[in-house]
Amino acid sequence: MSSAEGSEPYALACRQLRETIDRLGLDGDFYNRLRAPVRALEVALPIRMDSGEVKTFRGWRVQHCLARGPAKGGLRYHPEVTLDEVKALSMWMTWKTAVVNVPFGGAKGGVACDPKEMSRDELERLTRRYTSAVLPILGPETDIPAPDVNTNEQVMAWIMDTYSANKGYTVPSVVTGKPIQLGGSRGRREATARGCLFAVLETLGILGISIDSCTVAVVGFGNVGYWAARLLGEAGAKIVAVADSKGGIYNPAGLDVEAVARTKRETSTVAEYPDGERLPSDAVYEVDCDILVPAALGGQINSRNASRIKARIIAEGANGPTTREADEILGDAGTFVIPDILANAGGVTVSYFEWVQGLQAYFWSEQEVNAKLKTHMGAAFHEVYALAEREKVDIRTAAYMLAVTRVAEALELRGLFP
Ligand code: NAD
């Protein structure tokens, strides 16, 4: 799901779909059926701020495709979220759930707000109002949100509580990524990064490289970035650089990830970490390293910086971090790019496990969750890699081909209503 430079994400998502359908030789009808989301709901959210002032925020929930199961996808709080972006992200969720073969369709939600400028009470009111507004289309069998940029377990708990209050009984399975105390899954918090780790380990196996010899740079130090740095470090790699939105820190001798996380908690940025060279956030893409994990926002690896990226492997923790122009530059340079719909699919995979556990009201150990995640990610990786080898295409193209084939098969089998 690399994004195009200077074009809107949804136009890009449609172009990727068109190209994949053409490559697969599928009927053009599939393009028309899969281009537009099944549902897109726009909501206005008037919230009383702590100052007493009433502010109205805009929000969206988009369900792209329900062919393979209930809609599934994160909720994003960011000042620059747009309907266009949410539509693109919902389509990408359809492909992601199909690549890892979990029985969901794709969805995404967003609220245009700046959570960094809002109090906890304001965020709670916004979340509850958003949930009430999209409630008619949410539900454990219809559409199941999860955390994304600037939303977390607490936000999921508020959504679950608001939904349950409206129903009159507790419905834990209406969200995933919720706290363990409320029916969350063990291992969900770090699942996206753990899936990314498994994908990196598979790649290293193919390239014949040992993780102990690898250096890593991670851009974004939230849920995905922090856990990616920590788990790759625990697996034996040396974390040499990390960045968040306020700046980056680089130390070729290696960073103590836990100490960096403490610095971020205390000062709100990793850049204040004393033991290393301070860099602008985007300079961290270009540091000397073997593995680069973009784990922030979309479009950040582009034609301006791609040729300066030194990493041999890029594992896309973020959604849509690489533009098409950058993809070509990286392809020519022989960089092994593990595309987002594969590299960060560990999150939705464990969300699926959480949903299953909730429906059964029977919970698994962390070892069990991680072992199943490993099996799922390994199978998806090898299916995609085998397809790439067979069709002589890059990994991203192969992942799209696998995903669109699965969704098209489901549509074909279900037929048309009426
Ligand atoms: P988060 O809000 O927890 O963290 C985002 C991080 O990115 C923060 O550290 C922030 O400071 C940093 N950031 C923002 N702008 C930046 C910039 N310009 N340069 C450097 N850093 C910047 O979000 P998250 O849940 O970790 O999500 C990160 C990415 O991973 C997103 O693209 C998201 O869609 C994707 N993703 C998340 C999940 C999940 O389970 N949370 C699953 C799949 C994909």
Short mmCIF file of C-alpha atoms and ligand atoms in Angstrom, two decimals:
data_model
loop_
_atom_site.label_atom_id
_atom_site.label_comp_id
_atom_site.label_asym_id
_atom_site.label_seq_id
_atom_site.Cartn_x
_atom_site.Cartn_y
_atom_site.Cartn_z
CA MET A 1 0.00 0.00 0.00
CA SER A 2 2.72 2.48 -0.86
CA SER A 3 1.33 5.94 -1.39
CA ALA A 4 1.75 8.18 -4.43
CA GLU A 5 3.56 11.49 -4.21
CA GLY A 6 1.24 14.42 -4.65
CA SER A 7 -1.88 12.29 -5.00
CA GLU A 8 -4.57 11.40 -2.50
CA PRO A 9 -4.33 8.01 -0.75
CA TYR A 10 -7.68 6.77 -2.03
CA ALA A 11 -6.77 7.46 -5.66
CA LEU A 12 -3.61 5.51 -5.06
CA ALA A 13 -5.47 2.62 -3.41
CA CYS A 14 -7.78 2.47 -6.44
CA ARG A 15 -4.82 2.48 -8.81
CA GLN A 16 -3.18 -0.37 -6.89
CA LEU A 17 -6.43 -2.32 -7.12
CA ARG A 18 -6.78 -1.66 -10.85
CA GLU A 19 -3.20 -2.80 -11.51
CA THR A 20 -3.63 -5.93 -9.43
CA ILE A 21 -6.90 -6.86 -11.13
CA ASP A 22 -5.30 -6.34 -14.55
CA ARG A 23 -2.27 -8.40 -13.57
CA LEU A 24 -4.51 -11.21 -12.32
CA GLY A 25 -6.59 -11.03 -15.49
CA LEU A 26 -9.80 -10.68 -13.45
CA ASP A 27 -13.01 -9.33 -14.86
CA GLY A 28 -13.30 -5.51 -14.73
CA ASP A 29 -16.49 -5.87 -12.66
CA PHE A 30 -14.33 -6.77 -9.69
CA TYR A 31 -12.69 -3.39 -9.93
CA ASN A 32 -16.02 -1.59 -9.78
CA ARG A 33 -17.23 -3.73 -6.90
CA LEU A 34 -14.06 -3.35 -4.85
CA ARG A 35 -13.27 0.26 -5.64
CA ALA A 36 -16.00 1.87 -3.58
CA PRO A 37 -16.52 1.15 0.11
CA VAL A 38 -19.67 -0.76 1.07
CA ARG A 39 -20.48 1.95 3.63
CA ALA A 40 -18.96 5.31 4.56
CA LEU A 41 -20.49 7.16 7.48
CA GLU A 42 -19.57 10.77 8.24
CA VAL A 43 -20.45 12.11 11.67
CA ALA A 44 -20.41 15.51 13.39
CA LEU A 45 -19.31 15.33 17.03
CA PRO A 46 -20.16 18.36 19.21
CA ILE A 47 -18.07 18.13 22.38
CA ARG A 48 -18.03 20.37 25.44
CA MET A 49 -14.39 21.20 26.04
CA ASP A 50 -13.05 21.69 29.58
CA SER A 51 -13.18 25.46 29.01
CA GLY A 52 -16.98 25.27 28.55
CA GLU A 53 -16.71 26.02 24.83
CA VAL A 54 -18.48 23.59 22.44
CA LYS A 55 -16.33 22.31 19.56
CA THR A 56 -17.64 20.18 16.72
CA PHE A 57 -15.26 17.55 15.35
CA ARG A 58 -15.65 15.54 12.16
CA GLY A 59 -15.35 11.80 12.16
CA TRP A 60 -15.78 8.85 9.81
CA ARG A 61 -16.23 5.10 9.83
CA VAL A 62 -15.74 3.39 6.51
CA GLN A 63 -16.41 -0.29 5.80
CA HIS A 64 -14.70 -1.19 2.59
CA CYS A 65 -15.62 -4.82 2.04
CA LEU A 66 -17.60 -7.45 3.94
CA ALA A 67 -17.10 -10.35 1.52
CA ARG A 68 -14.90 -12.42 3.87
CA GLY A 69 -16.47 -11.47 7.22
CA PRO A 70 -17.21 -8.56 9.58
CA ALA A 71 -15.44 -5.28 8.93
CA LYS A 72 -12.25 -4.80 10.93
CA GLY A 73 -9.90 -1.88 11.29
CA GLY A 74 -8.41 0.73 13.56
CA LEU A 75 -9.58 4.14 14.71
CA ARG A 76 -7.22 7.06 14.14
CA TYR A 77 -7.20 10.42 15.93
CA HIS A 78 -5.14 12.97 14.03
CA PRO A 79 -5.60 16.60 12.97
CA GLU A 80 -5.01 15.69 9.33
CA VAL A 81 -7.34 12.69 9.02
CA THR A 82 -9.67 12.99 6.02
CA LEU A 83 -12.42 10.85 4.54
CA ASP A 84 -10.13 10.19 1.59
CA GLU A 85 -7.45 8.76 3.86
CA VAL A 86 -9.92 6.68 5.88
CA LYS A 87 -11.34 5.21 2.65
CA ALA A 88 -7.85 4.23 1.49
CA LEU A 89 -6.94 2.77 4.88
CA SER A 90 -10.18 0.76 4.93
CA MET A 91 -9.38 -0.76 1.53
CA TRP A 92 -5.87 -1.60 2.68
CA MET A 93 -7.41 -3.36 5.71
CA THR A 94 -9.39 -5.57 3.33
CA TRP A 95 -6.14 -6.65 1.68
CA LYS A 96 -4.34 -7.08 5.00
CA THR A 97 -6.98 -9.36 6.51
CA ALA A 98 -6.98 -11.37 3.28
CA VAL A 99 -3.17 -11.72 3.16
CA VAL A 100 -3.07 -13.24 6.64
CA ASN A 101 -6.29 -15.11 5.89
CA VAL A 102 -8.34 -14.01 8.89
CA PRO A 103 -12.12 -13.99 8.31
CA PHE A 104 -12.68 -10.24 8.24
CA GLY A 105 -13.32 -7.48 5.76
CA GLY A 106 -11.65 -4.09 5.91
CA ALA A 107 -12.73 -0.96 7.78
CA LYS A 108 -11.18 2.15 9.26
CA GLY A 109 -12.28 5.04 11.40
CA GLY A 110 -10.94 8.49 11.98
CA VAL A 111 -11.63 11.69 13.89
CA ALA A 112 -9.98 14.94 12.84
CA CYS A 113 -8.70 16.18 16.19
CA ASP A 114 -5.42 16.89 17.92
CA PRO A 115 -5.33 14.55 20.92
CA LYS A 116 -2.08 16.13 22.11
CA GLU A 117 -4.02 19.34 22.77
CA MET A 118 -6.92 17.60 24.54
CA SER A 119 -7.38 16.51 28.15
CA ARG A 120 -8.23 12.93 29.07
CA ASP A 121 -11.82 13.98 29.88
CA GLU A 122 -12.20 15.66 26.49
CA LEU A 123 -10.85 12.55 24.76
CA GLU A 124 -13.27 10.37 26.68
CA ARG A 125 -16.24 12.58 25.71
CA LEU A 126 -15.10 12.62 22.08
CA THR A 127 -14.68 8.83 22.03
CA ARG A 128 -18.09 8.19 23.60
CA ARG A 129 -19.78 10.67 21.26
CA TYR A 130 -18.04 9.11 18.24
CA THR A 131 -19.09 5.63 19.36
CA SER A 132 -22.72 6.75 19.77
CA ALA A 133 -22.66 8.35 16.33
CA VAL A 134 -21.33 5.26 14.52
CA LEU A 135 -23.13 2.77 16.78
CA PRO A 136 -25.67 1.71 14.14
CA ILE A 137 -22.91 0.15 12.05
CA LEU A 138 -20.70 -1.24 14.87
CA GLY A 139 -21.01 -4.66 16.46
CA PRO A 140 -19.09 -7.90 17.03
CA GLU A 141 -20.66 -9.40 13.92
CA THR A 142 -20.60 -6.25 11.80
CA ASP A 143 -17.67 -3.94 12.46
CA ILE A 144 -14.99 -4.19 15.14
CA PRO A 145 -12.65 -1.21 15.75
CA ALA A 146 -9.10 -1.44 17.15
CA PRO A 147 -6.36 1.04 18.12
CA ASP A 148 -4.42 3.01 15.51
CA VAL A 149 -2.50 6.30 15.58
CA ASN A 150 -3.22 8.17 18.85
CA THR A 151 -5.78 5.68 20.12
CA ASN A 152 -5.04 2.96 22.64
CA GLU A 153 -6.46 0.40 25.07
CA GLN A 154 -8.21 3.08 27.11
CA VAL A 155 -9.98 4.44 24.02
CA MET A 156 -11.09 0.88 23.19
CA ALA A 157 -12.41 0.47 26.76
CA TRP A 158 -14.53 3.65 26.35
CA ILE A 159 -15.89 2.41 23.02
CA MET A 160 -16.75 -0.97 24.52
CA ASP A 161 -18.43 0.65 27.52
CA THR A 162 -20.47 3.10 25.41
CA TYR A 163 -21.60 0.36 23.04
CA SER A 164 -22.48 -1.94 25.97
CA ALA A 165 -24.38 0.83 27.80
CA ASN A 166 -26.52 1.31 24.70
CA LYS A 167 -27.17 -2.41 24.34
CA GLY A 168 -27.90 -2.92 28.03
CA TYR A 169 -25.37 -5.70 28.47
CA THR A 170 -21.59 -6.09 28.15
CA VAL A 171 -20.29 -6.72 24.64
CA PRO A 172 -16.51 -7.14 24.89
CA SER A 173 -16.10 -8.38 21.30
CA VAL A 174 -17.20 -5.08 19.76
CA VAL A 175 -13.57 -3.90 19.92
CA THR A 176 -10.13 -5.47 20.00
CA GLY A 177 -6.96 -4.06 21.49
CA LYS A 178 -8.85 -3.49 24.76
CA PRO A 179 -7.29 -3.94 28.22
CA ILE A 180 -6.77 -7.54 29.35
CA GLN A 181 -8.99 -6.83 32.40
CA LEU A 182 -11.91 -6.29 30.00
CA GLY A 183 -11.33 -9.31 27.79
CA GLY A 184 -8.32 -8.13 25.81
CA SER A 185 -5.92 -10.72 24.49
CA ARG A 186 -2.55 -11.39 25.99
CA GLY A 187 0.06 -10.41 23.45
CA ARG A 188 -2.19 -7.92 21.57
CA ARG A 189 -0.31 -4.83 22.74
CA GLU A 190 2.92 -5.92 21.10
CA ALA A 191 1.32 -8.02 18.33
CA THR A 192 1.90 -5.66 15.41
CA ALA A 193 5.58 -5.38 16.25
CA ARG A 194 5.89 -9.11 16.99
CA GLY A 195 4.40 -9.89 13.58
CA CYS A 196 6.91 -7.48 12.09
CA LEU A 197 9.70 -9.31 13.93
CA PHE A 198 8.52 -12.67 12.54
CA ALA A 199 8.46 -11.20 9.01
CA VAL A 200 11.99 -9.82 9.48
CA LEU A 201 13.23 -13.19 10.78
CA GLU A 202 11.75 -14.97 7.74
CA THR A 203 13.43 -12.43 5.46
CA LEU A 204 16.79 -12.81 7.20
CA GLY A 205 16.44 -16.57 6.78
CA ILE A 206 15.97 -16.15 3.02
CA LEU A 207 18.88 -13.73 2.75
CA GLY A 208 21.10 -15.90 4.96
CA ILE A 209 21.75 -13.14 7.49
CA SER A 210 21.89 -13.61 11.27
CA ILE A 211 19.86 -11.16 13.36
CA ASP A 212 22.77 -10.84 15.79
CA SER A 213 24.76 -9.10 13.08
CA CYS A 214 22.01 -6.57 12.27
CA THR A 215 21.60 -2.93 13.16
CA VAL A 216 18.13 -1.36 13.21
CA ALA A 217 16.58 2.12 12.89
CA VAL A 218 12.94 2.71 13.87
CA VAL A 219 10.95 5.84 12.96
CA GLY A 220 7.89 6.32 15.19
CA PHE A 221 8.05 5.36 18.84
CA GLY A 222 4.42 4.64 19.70
CA ASN A 223 2.80 1.25 19.99
CA VAL A 224 4.38 -0.22 16.87
CA GLY A 225 7.75 1.57 16.97
CA TYR A 226 8.51 1.05 20.65
CA TRP A 227 7.64 -2.64 20.54
CA ALA A 228 9.49 -3.16 17.26
CA ALA A 229 12.64 -1.65 18.76
CA ARG A 230 12.25 -3.67 21.93
CA LEU A 231 11.47 -7.03 20.30
CA LEU A 232 14.12 -6.72 17.57
CA GLY A 233 16.60 -5.79 20.31
CA GLU A 234 15.57 -8.78 22.42
CA ALA A 235 15.96 -11.02 19.35
CA GLY A 236 19.62 -9.96 19.07
CA ALA A 237 19.71 -6.93 16.76
CA LYS A 238 21.38 -3.67 17.76
CA ILE A 239 19.00 -0.69 17.79
CA VAL A 240 21.08 2.25 16.60
CA ALA A 241 18.44 4.94 15.99
CA VAL A 242 14.86 5.79 16.88
CA ALA A 243 12.65 8.82 16.24
CA ASP A 244 9.28 10.26 17.15
CA SER A 245 7.47 13.33 15.79
CA LYS A 246 9.72 15.68 17.80
CA GLY A 247 13.13 14.31 16.80
CA GLY A 248 15.46 11.35 16.68
CA ILE A 249 18.45 9.89 18.47
CA TYR A 250 21.34 7.95 16.92
CA ASN A 251 24.09 5.92 18.53
CA PRO A 252 26.02 3.46 16.35
CA ALA A 253 27.13 1.65 19.53
CA GLY A 254 23.47 0.85 20.29
CA LEU A 255 20.64 2.41 22.27
CA ASP A 256 19.13 1.13 25.50
CA VAL A 257 15.50 0.93 24.30
CA GLU A 258 13.99 0.87 27.80
CA ALA A 259 16.02 3.91 28.84
CA VAL A 260 14.90 5.72 25.66
CA ALA A 261 11.28 4.83 26.47
CA ARG A 262 11.76 6.27 29.98
CA THR A 263 13.12 9.48 28.46
CA LYS A 264 10.08 9.69 26.20
CA ARG A 265 7.72 9.21 29.16
CA GLU A 266 9.49 11.92 31.14
CA THR A 267 10.16 14.50 28.41
CA SER A 268 7.59 13.48 25.74
CA THR A 269 10.30 12.77 23.14
CA VAL A 270 13.05 10.23 22.47
CA ALA A 271 15.22 13.08 21.18
CA GLU A 272 16.03 14.13 24.78
CA TYR A 273 17.82 10.82 25.37
CA PRO A 274 21.33 11.90 26.36
CA ASP A 275 23.44 8.99 25.13
CA GLY A 276 23.57 9.61 21.37
CA GLU A 277 23.52 12.13 18.58
CA ARG A 278 20.32 14.13 18.21
CA LEU A 279 18.89 14.12 14.67
CA PRO A 280 15.80 15.51 12.96
CA SER A 281 13.13 12.78 12.79
CA ASP A 282 13.37 12.28 9.04
CA ALA A 283 17.19 11.93 9.16
CA VAL A 284 16.69 8.62 10.97
CA TYR A 285 15.46 7.05 7.72
CA GLU A 286 18.92 7.61 6.29
CA VAL A 287 21.21 6.37 9.07
CA ASP A 288 23.56 3.47 8.52
CA CYS A 289 21.62 0.32 9.41
CA ASP A 290 20.62 -3.09 8.06
CA ILE A 291 16.91 -2.99 8.93
CA LEU A 292 14.67 0.07 8.79
CA VAL A 293 11.25 0.00 10.45
CA PRO A 294 9.02 2.94 9.48
CA ALA A 295 6.40 3.02 12.26
CA ALA A 296 4.89 6.50 12.01
CA LEU A 297 2.66 7.97 9.30
CA GLY A 298 2.24 7.41 5.57
CA GLY A 299 4.31 8.73 2.64
CA GLN A 300 7.49 9.37 4.62
CA ILE A 301 9.79 7.30 2.40
CA ASN A 302 9.61 9.18 -0.89
CA SER A 303 11.65 10.22 -3.92
CA ARG A 304 13.47 12.82 -1.83
CA ASN A 305 15.04 10.37 0.61
CA ALA A 306 14.71 6.87 -0.91
CA SER A 307 18.07 6.91 -2.69
CA ARG A 308 19.81 7.77 0.59
CA ILE A 309 18.31 4.88 2.55
CA LYS A 310 21.06 2.44 3.45
CA ALA A 311 19.01 -0.35 5.03
CA ARG A 312 18.98 -3.66 3.20
CA ILE A 313 15.57 -4.57 4.60
CA ILE A 314 12.59 -2.27 5.19
CA ALA A 315 9.81 -3.74 7.34
CA GLU A 316 6.77 -1.48 6.99
CA GLY A 317 5.31 -1.23 10.48
CA ALA A 318 3.35 1.85 9.41
CA ASN A 319 0.56 1.85 6.87
CA GLY A 320 1.58 3.29 3.50
CA PRO A 321 5.02 4.65 4.52
CA THR A 322 6.58 4.25 1.03
CA THR A 323 5.52 6.21 -2.05
CA ARG A 324 5.42 4.54 -5.44
CA GLU A 325 8.38 6.57 -6.65
CA ALA A 326 10.37 5.46 -3.60
CA ASP A 327 9.31 1.86 -4.17
CA GLU A 328 10.89 1.96 -7.62
CA ILE A 329 14.10 3.50 -6.32
CA LEU A 330 14.32 0.90 -3.55
CA GLY A 331 13.51 -1.90 -5.99
CA ASP A 332 16.37 -0.80 -8.27
CA ALA A 333 18.70 -0.67 -5.27
CA GLY A 334 17.78 -4.25 -4.32
CA THR A 335 16.26 -3.29 -0.96
CA PHE A 336 14.02 -6.04 0.42
CA VAL A 337 10.76 -4.25 1.29
CA ILE A 338 8.31 -6.22 3.43
CA PRO A 339 5.07 -4.43 2.56
CA ASP A 340 2.73 -3.09 5.23
CA ILE A 341 -0.16 -5.42 4.45
CA LEU A 342 2.18 -8.25 5.42
CA ALA A 343 4.72 -6.67 7.80
CA ASN A 344 2.20 -5.06 10.15
CA ALA A 345 -0.56 -7.69 9.88
CA GLY A 346 0.37 -9.16 13.28
CA GLY A 347 -1.92 -6.60 14.92
CA VAL A 348 -5.04 -7.64 13.06
CA THR A 349 -4.09 -11.30 13.44
CA VAL A 350 -4.04 -11.07 17.24
CA SER A 351 -7.15 -8.88 17.05
CA TYR A 352 -8.75 -11.88 15.36
CA PHE A 353 -7.50 -14.09 18.21
CA GLU A 354 -8.93 -11.59 20.72
CA TRP A 355 -12.30 -11.63 18.94
CA VAL A 356 -12.34 -15.44 18.90
CA GLN A 357 -11.40 -15.63 22.59
CA GLY A 358 -14.11 -13.07 23.46
CA LEU A 359 -16.81 -14.93 21.55
CA GLN A 360 -15.83 -18.16 23.29
CA ALA A 361 -15.25 -16.40 26.64
CA TYR A 362 -12.21 -18.64 26.92
CA PHE A 363 -8.78 -17.03 27.07
CA TRP A 364 -5.41 -18.25 25.91
CA SER A 365 -1.95 -17.92 27.44
CA GLU A 366 0.51 -15.46 25.98
CA GLN A 367 2.66 -18.35 24.71
CA GLU A 368 -0.33 -19.76 22.86
CA VAL A 369 -1.14 -16.39 21.28
CA ASN A 370 2.46 -15.82 20.21
CA ALA A 371 2.82 -19.35 18.82
CA LYS A 372 -0.36 -18.99 16.76
CA LEU A 373 0.78 -15.57 15.56
CA LYS A 374 4.09 -17.06 14.45
CA THR A 375 2.29 -19.80 12.50
CA HIS A 376 -0.06 -17.32 10.83
CA MET A 377 2.67 -14.82 9.92
CA GLY A 378 5.00 -17.57 8.70
CA ALA A 379 2.31 -19.06 6.47
CA ALA A 380 1.36 -15.65 5.03
CA PHE A 381 5.00 -14.72 4.46
CA HIS A 382 5.80 -17.95 2.61
CA GLU A 383 2.64 -17.82 0.50
CA VAL A 384 3.49 -14.28 -0.56
CA TYR A 385 7.17 -15.05 -1.12
CA ALA A 386 6.40 -18.17 -3.18
CA LEU A 387 3.98 -16.17 -5.34
CA ALA A 388 6.58 -13.43 -5.81
CA GLU A 389 9.15 -16.00 -6.95
CA ARG A 390 6.69 -17.78 -9.23
CA GLU A 391 5.36 -14.61 -10.85
CA LYS A 392 8.73 -12.82 -10.76
CA VAL A 393 7.24 -9.80 -9.03
CA ASP A 394 8.21 -7.89 -5.90
CA ILE A 395 6.83 -8.81 -2.49
CA ARG A 396 4.33 -5.96 -2.41
CA THR A 397 2.85 -6.91 -5.78
CA ALA A 398 2.63 -10.54 -4.71
CA ALA A 399 0.90 -9.61 -1.44
CA TYR A 400 -1.70 -7.63 -3.39
CA MET A 401 -2.20 -10.48 -5.84
CA LEU A 402 -2.78 -12.97 -3.03
CA ALA A 403 -5.16 -10.64 -1.18
CA VAL A 404 -7.24 -9.56 -4.17
CA THR A 405 -7.51 -13.19 -5.35
CA ARG A 406 -8.92 -14.25 -1.97
CA VAL A 407 -11.43 -11.41 -1.87
CA ALA A 408 -12.48 -11.93 -5.50
CA GLU A 409 -13.01 -15.66 -4.79
CA ALA A 410 -15.26 -14.79 -1.85
CA LEU A 411 -17.26 -12.33 -3.98
CA GLU A 412 -17.60 -14.86 -6.77
CA LEU A 413 -18.78 -17.62 -4.42
CA ARG A 414 -21.31 -15.38 -2.71
CA GLY A 415 -22.72 -14.13 -5.99
CA LEU A 416 -24.82 -11.04 -6.45
CA PHE A 417 -27.76 -9.99 -4.30
CA PRO A 418 -30.54 -9.86 -5.43
P1 NAD B 1 1.04 5.65 17.89
O1 NAD B 1 0.15 6.83 17.94
O2 NAD B 1 1.12 4.76 19.07
O3 NAD B 1 2.54 6.12 17.55
C1 NAD B 1 2.87 6.92 16.45
C2 NAD B 1 4.31 7.36 16.61
O4 NAD B 1 4.75 8.02 15.41
C3 NAD B 1 4.52 8.36 17.75
O5 NAD B 1 5.72 8.01 18.43
C4 NAD B 1 4.72 9.68 17.03
O6 NAD B 1 5.51 10.61 17.75
C5 NAD B 1 5.42 9.20 15.77
N1 NAD B 1 5.39 10.15 14.67
C6 NAD B 1 4.35 10.86 14.19
N2 NAD B 1 4.75 11.65 13.18
C7 NAD B 1 6.08 11.41 13.01
C8 NAD B 1 7.06 11.92 12.14
N3 NAD B 1 6.77 12.83 11.20
N4 NAD B 1 8.34 11.45 12.25
C9 NAD B 1 8.65 10.54 13.19
N5 NAD B 1 7.76 10.03 14.05
C10 NAD B 1 6.49 10.46 13.95
O7 NAD B 1 0.60 4.84 16.59
P2 NAD B 1 0.83 3.29 16.26
O8 NAD B 1 -0.38 2.54 16.68
O9 NAD B 1 2.19 2.88 16.74
O10 NAD B 1 0.81 3.34 14.66
C11 NAD B 1 1.97 3.68 13.91
C12 NAD B 1 1.77 3.24 12.47
O11 NAD B 1 1.54 1.82 12.45
C13 NAD B 1 0.56 3.84 11.76
O12 NAD B 1 0.87 4.00 10.39
C14 NAD B 1 -0.52 2.79 11.94
O13 NAD B 1 -1.54 2.88 10.96
C15 NAD B 1 0.31 1.54 11.79
N6 NAD B 1 -0.28 0.34 12.39
C16 NAD B 1 -0.61 0.27 13.69
C17 NAD B 1 -1.14 -0.91 14.21
C18 NAD B 1 -1.44 -1.08 15.68
O14 NAD B 1 -1.76 -2.22 16.09
N7 NAD B 1 -1.34 -0.06 16.51
C19 NAD B 1 -1.35 -2.01 13.38
C20 NAD B 1 -1.00 -1.92 12.03
C21 NAD B 1 -0.45 -0.73 11.55
#
